[in-house]
Short mmCIF file of C-alpha atoms in Angstrom, two decimals:
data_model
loop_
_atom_site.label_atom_id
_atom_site.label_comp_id
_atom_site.label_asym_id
_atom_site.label_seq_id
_atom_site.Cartn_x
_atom_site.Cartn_y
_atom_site.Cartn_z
CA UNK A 221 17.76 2.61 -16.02
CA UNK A 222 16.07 5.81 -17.10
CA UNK A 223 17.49 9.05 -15.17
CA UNK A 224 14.85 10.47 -12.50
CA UNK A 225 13.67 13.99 -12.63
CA UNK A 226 14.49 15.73 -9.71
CA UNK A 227 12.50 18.58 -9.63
CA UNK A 228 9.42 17.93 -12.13
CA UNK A 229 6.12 19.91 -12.57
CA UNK A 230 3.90 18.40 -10.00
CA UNK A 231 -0.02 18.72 -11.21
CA UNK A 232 -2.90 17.95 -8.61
CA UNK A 233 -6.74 18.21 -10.55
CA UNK A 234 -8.25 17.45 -7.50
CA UNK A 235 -12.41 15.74 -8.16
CA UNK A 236 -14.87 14.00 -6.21
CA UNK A 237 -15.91 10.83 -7.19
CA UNK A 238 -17.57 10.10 -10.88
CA UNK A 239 -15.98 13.52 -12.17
CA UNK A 240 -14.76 12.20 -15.44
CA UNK A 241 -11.45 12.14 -13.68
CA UNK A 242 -9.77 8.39 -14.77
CA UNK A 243 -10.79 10.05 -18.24
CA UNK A 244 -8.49 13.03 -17.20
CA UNK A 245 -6.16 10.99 -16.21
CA UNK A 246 -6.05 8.79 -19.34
CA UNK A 247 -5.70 11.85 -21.10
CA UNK A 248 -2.18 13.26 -19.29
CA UNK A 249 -0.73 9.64 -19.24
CA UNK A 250 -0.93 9.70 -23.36
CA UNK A 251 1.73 12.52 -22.79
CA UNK A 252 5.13 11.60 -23.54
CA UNK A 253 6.37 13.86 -20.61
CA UNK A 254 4.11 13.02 -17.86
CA UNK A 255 3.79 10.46 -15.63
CA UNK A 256 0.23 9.71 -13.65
CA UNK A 257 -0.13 8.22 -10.03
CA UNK A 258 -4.02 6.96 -9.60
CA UNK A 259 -5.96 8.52 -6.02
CA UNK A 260 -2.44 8.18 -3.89
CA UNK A 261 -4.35 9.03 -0.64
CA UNK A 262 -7.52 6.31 -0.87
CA UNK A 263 -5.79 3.91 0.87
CA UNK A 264 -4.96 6.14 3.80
CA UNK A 265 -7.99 7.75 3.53
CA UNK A 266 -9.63 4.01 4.50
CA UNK A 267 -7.27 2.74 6.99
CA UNK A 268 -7.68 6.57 8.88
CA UNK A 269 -11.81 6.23 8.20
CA UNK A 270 -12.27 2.59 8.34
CA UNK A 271 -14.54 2.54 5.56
CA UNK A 272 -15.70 -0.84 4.32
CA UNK A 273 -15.62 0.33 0.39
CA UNK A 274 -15.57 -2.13 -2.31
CA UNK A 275 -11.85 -4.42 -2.33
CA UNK A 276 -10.73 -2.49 0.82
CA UNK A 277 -8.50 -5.31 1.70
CA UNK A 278 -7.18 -5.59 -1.60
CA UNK A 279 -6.40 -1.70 -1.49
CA UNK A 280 -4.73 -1.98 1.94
CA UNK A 281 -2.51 -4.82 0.51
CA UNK A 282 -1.58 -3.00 -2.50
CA UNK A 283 -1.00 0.49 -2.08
CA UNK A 284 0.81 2.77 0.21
CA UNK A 285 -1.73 3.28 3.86
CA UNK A 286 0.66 5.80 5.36
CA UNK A 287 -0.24 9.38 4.42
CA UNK A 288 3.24 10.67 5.63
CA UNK A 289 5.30 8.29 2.87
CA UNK A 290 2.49 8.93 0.26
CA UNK A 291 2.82 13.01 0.57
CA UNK A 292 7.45 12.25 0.91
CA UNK A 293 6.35 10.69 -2.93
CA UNK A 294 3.36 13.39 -4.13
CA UNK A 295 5.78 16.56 -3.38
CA UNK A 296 9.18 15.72 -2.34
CA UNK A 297 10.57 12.94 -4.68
CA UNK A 298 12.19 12.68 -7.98
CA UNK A 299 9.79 11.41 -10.53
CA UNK A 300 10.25 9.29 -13.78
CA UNK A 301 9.15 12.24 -16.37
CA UNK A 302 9.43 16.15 -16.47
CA UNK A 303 5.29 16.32 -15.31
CA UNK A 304 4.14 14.19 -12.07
CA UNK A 305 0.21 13.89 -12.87
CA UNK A 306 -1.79 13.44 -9.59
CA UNK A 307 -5.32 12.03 -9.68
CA UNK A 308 -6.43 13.43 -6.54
CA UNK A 309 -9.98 12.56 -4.91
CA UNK A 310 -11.04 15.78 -2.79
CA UNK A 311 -13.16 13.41 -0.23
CA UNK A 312 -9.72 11.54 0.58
CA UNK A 313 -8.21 14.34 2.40
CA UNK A 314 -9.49 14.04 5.82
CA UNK A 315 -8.44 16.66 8.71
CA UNK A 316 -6.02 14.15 10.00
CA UNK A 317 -3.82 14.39 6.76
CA UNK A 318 -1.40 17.14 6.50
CA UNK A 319 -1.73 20.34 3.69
CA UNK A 320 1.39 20.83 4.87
CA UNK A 321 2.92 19.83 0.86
CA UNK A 322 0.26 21.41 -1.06
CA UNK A 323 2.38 24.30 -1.97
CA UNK A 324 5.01 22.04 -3.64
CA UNK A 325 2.42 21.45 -5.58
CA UNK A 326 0.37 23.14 -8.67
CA UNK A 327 -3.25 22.46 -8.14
CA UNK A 328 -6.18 22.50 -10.49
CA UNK A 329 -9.83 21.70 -10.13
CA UNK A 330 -12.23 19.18 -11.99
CA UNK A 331 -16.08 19.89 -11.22
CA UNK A 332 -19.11 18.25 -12.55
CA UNK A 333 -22.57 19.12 -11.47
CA UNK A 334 -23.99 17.36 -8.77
CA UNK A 335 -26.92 15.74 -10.23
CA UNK A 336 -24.82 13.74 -12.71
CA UNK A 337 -22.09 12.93 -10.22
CA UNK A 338 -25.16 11.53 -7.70
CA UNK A 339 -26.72 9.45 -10.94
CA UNK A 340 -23.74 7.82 -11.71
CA UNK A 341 -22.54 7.60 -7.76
CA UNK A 342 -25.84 5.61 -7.39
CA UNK A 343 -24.73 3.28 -9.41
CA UNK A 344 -21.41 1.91 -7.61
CA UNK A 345 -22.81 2.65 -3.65
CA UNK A 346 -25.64 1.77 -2.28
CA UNK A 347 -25.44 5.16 0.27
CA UNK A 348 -24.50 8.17 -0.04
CA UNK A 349 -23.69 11.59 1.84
CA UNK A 350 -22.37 14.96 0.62
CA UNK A 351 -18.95 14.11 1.95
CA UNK A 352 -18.90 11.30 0.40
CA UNK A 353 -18.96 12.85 -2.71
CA UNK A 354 -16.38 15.49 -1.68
CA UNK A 355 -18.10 19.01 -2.90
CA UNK A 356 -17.45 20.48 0.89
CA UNK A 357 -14.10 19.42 0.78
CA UNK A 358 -13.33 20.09 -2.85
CA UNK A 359 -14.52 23.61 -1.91
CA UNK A 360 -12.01 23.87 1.44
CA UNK A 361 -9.53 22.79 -0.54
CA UNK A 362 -10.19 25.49 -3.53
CA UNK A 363 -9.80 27.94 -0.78
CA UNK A 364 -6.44 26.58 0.55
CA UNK A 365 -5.05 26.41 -2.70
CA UNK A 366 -6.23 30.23 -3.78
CA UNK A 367 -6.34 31.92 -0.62
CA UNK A 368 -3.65 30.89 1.36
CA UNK A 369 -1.28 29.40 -0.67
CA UNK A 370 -2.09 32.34 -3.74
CA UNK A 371 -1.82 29.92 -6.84
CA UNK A 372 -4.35 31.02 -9.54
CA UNK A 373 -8.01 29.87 -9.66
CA UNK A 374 -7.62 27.09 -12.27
CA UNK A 375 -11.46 24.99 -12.63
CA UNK A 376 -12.71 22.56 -15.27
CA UNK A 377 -16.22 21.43 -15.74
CA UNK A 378 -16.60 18.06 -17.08
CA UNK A 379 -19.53 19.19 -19.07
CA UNK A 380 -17.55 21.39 -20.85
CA UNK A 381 -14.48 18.89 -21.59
CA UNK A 382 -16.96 16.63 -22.82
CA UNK A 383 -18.94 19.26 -25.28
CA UNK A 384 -15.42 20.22 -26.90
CA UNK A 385 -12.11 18.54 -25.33
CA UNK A 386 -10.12 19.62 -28.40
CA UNK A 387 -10.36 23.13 -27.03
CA UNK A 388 -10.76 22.75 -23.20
CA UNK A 389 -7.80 20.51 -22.81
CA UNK A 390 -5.47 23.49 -24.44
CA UNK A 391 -7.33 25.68 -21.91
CA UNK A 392 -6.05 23.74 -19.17
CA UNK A 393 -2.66 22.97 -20.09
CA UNK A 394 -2.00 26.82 -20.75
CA UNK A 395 -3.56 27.57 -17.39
CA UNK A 396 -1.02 25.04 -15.84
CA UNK A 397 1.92 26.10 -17.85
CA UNK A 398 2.66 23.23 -19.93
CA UNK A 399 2.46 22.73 -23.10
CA UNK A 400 -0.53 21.01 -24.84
CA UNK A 401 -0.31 17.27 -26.59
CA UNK A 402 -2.89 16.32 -29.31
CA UNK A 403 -2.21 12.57 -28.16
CA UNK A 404 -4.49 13.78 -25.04
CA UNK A 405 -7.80 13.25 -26.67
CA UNK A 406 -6.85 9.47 -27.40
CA UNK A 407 -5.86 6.40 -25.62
CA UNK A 408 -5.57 2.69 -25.41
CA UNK A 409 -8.43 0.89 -24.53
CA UNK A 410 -8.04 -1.41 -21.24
CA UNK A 411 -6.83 -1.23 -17.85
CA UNK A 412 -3.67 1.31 -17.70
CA UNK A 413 -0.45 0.46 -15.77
CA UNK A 414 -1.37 3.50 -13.70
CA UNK A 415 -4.78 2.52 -13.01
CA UNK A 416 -5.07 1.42 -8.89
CA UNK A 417 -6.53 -1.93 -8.48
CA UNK A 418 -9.83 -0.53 -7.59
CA UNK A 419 -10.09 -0.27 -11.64
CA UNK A 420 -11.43 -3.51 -11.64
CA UNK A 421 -14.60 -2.72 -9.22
CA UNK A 422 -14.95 1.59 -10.49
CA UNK A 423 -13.21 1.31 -14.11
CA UNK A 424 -15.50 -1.17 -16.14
CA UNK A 425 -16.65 1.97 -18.19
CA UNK A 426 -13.72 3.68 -18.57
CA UNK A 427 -11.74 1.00 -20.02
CA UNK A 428 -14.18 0.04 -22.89
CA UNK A 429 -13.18 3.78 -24.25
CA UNK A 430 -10.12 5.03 -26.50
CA UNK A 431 -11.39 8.82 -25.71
CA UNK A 432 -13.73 11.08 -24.19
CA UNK A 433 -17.35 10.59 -24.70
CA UNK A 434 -19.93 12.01 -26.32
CA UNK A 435 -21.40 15.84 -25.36
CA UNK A 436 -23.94 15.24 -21.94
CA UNK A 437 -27.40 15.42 -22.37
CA UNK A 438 -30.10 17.09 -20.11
CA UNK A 439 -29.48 16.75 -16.48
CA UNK A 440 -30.71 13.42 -14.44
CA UNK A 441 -33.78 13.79 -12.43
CA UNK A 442 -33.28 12.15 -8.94
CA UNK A 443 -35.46 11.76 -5.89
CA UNK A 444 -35.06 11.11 -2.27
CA UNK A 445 -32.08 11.16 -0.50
CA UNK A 446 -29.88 11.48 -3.70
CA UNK A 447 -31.98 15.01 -5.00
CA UNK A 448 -31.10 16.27 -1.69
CA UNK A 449 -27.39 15.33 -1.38
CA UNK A 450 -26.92 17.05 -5.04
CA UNK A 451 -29.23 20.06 -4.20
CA UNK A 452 -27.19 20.49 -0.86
CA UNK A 453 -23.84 20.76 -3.18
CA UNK A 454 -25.17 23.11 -5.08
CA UNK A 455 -23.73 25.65 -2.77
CA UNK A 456 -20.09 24.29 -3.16
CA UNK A 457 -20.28 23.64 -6.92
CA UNK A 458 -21.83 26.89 -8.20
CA UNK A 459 -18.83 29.07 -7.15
CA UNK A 460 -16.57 27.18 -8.61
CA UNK A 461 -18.76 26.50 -12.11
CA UNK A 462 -19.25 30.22 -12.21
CA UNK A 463 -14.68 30.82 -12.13
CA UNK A 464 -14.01 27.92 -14.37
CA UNK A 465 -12.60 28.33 -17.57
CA UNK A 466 -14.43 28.74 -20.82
#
C-alpha cells in the first residue's frame, strides 16, 4: 500500500459551471504528483438545496452528502500524492457550509465570460439564474480568499488557456508554487477514475478529447432570459478578467 502524504499542497481553482474546468482538471490529474477529487461539495450542495438536477439520486448514493466529512477530507486529511487537486464549483458553496477550512487551503480562480458559459449552460438546463451559474458567489469567494484570508489574487480566463495553454498553464503553476508538467496539455481520452458519476450526464464532450481545444471564436449572441443572466454577471466577471494573469 502506497504511503499517504500527510501534509500535501492542497489546490482549490474554484469555477462556475461550463468553465472549461473538467478540462483543468484533466490537465493536473496527467501530473505524476497530484491527485484530483471531482466537485466534492455537489452532493451536499443538493441534499442542503434540494435541487432536482440531472442523476440527483445517483449523486446522493454515490458521493459523500455531509459537508462536515467532505471539508475533514478537502483540508485536514492525508492525501495519496504530494498535490491534492480540488475541482471546486463556486455555486456549491451555499451560506450553510462552513469557510471555516479555506485557509488550509491554496485557492485559485477559473473565469470564463458569461456569454459563453450561458451558451453552453443552455445546453444541459432547461433554466437558468445567475446563481446558478455561480459569478456572485465566485466573486464572494474571491474576496474571502484575498481579503480576509490574504492569499494572492491568482485568476485564469478560459479564453486565454484555450488561445495558448502551453504558456498559461506555466503561468498558473508558478503562481501556485509548483512546478509545471508538459504532460498537462495531454490526456487519455474517456471517462477518468476521478471523474464523479455526473460525467455520464455533463462529460459527453469532454471525454471525446485528449487535450484542450481549439482558440474560441467571437462571442455567442443570446436573447431573453439567458442575455440578461450573462449581462447581469458582467459585474462579477469583469473584476476578476481585468486581475487575471496574462
Amino acid at each position: 500500500m502506497a504511503q499517504l502524504c500527510e501534509n500535501p499542497r492542497r489546490i482549490a481553482l474554484w469555477s462556475g459551471p461550463r468553465n472549461l474546468s473538467t478540462a483543468m482538471m484533466r490537465s493536473f490529474a496527467t501530473r505524476n504528483d497530484t491527485i484530483c477529487i471531482d466537485e466534492p461539495f455537489y452532493a451536499p450542495y443538493l441534499a442542503l438545496t434540494g435541487l432536482n438536477h440531472p442523476m440527483r439520486n445517483e449523486i446522493l448514493a454515490t458521493h459523500e452528502a455531509d459537508p462536515t466529512k467532505v471539508i475533514d477530507q478537502l483540508a485536514y486529511q492525508p492525501a495519496a500524492r504530494p498535490i491534492f487537486y480540488q475541482k471546486q464549483m463556486t455555486h456549491h458553496m451555499v451560506d450553510s457550509i462552513s469557510r471555516d477550512w479555506m485557509g488550509e487551503v491554496r485557492h485559485a480562480f477559473l473565469i470564463r465570460h458569461p456569454a459563453r458559459v450561458m451558451a453552453s449552460y443552455a445546453g444541459k438546463m432547461e433554466t437558468a439564474s445567475l446563481d446558478a451559474i455561480g459569478f456572485p458567489q465566485q466573486h464572494s469567494l474571491f474576496q474571502l480568499v484575498t481579503e480576509k484570508l490574504g492569499q494572492p489574487a491568482i485568476i485564469i480566463d478560459s479564453d486565454d488557456i484555450l488561445r495558448d495553454p502551453a504558456s498559461m498553464l506555466p503561468k498558473l503553476c508558478a503562481a501556485l508554487e509548483i512546478a509545471y508538467q508538459p504532460a498537462m496539455l495531454h490526456w487519455t481520452k474517456g471517462i477518468q477514475p476521478e471523474d464523479g458519476i455526473w460525467a455520464l450526464h455533463w462529460y459527453d464532450a469532454i471525454i471525446e478529447t485528449t487535450g484542450f481545444g481549439s482558440a474560441p471564436g467571437k462571442l455567442p449572441e443570446l436573447s431573453g432570459d439567458y442575455a440578461a443572466i450573462a449581462e447581469a454577471a458582467m459585474e462579477y466577471y469583469t473584476p476578476l478578467w481585468e486581475q487575471r494573469l496574462r
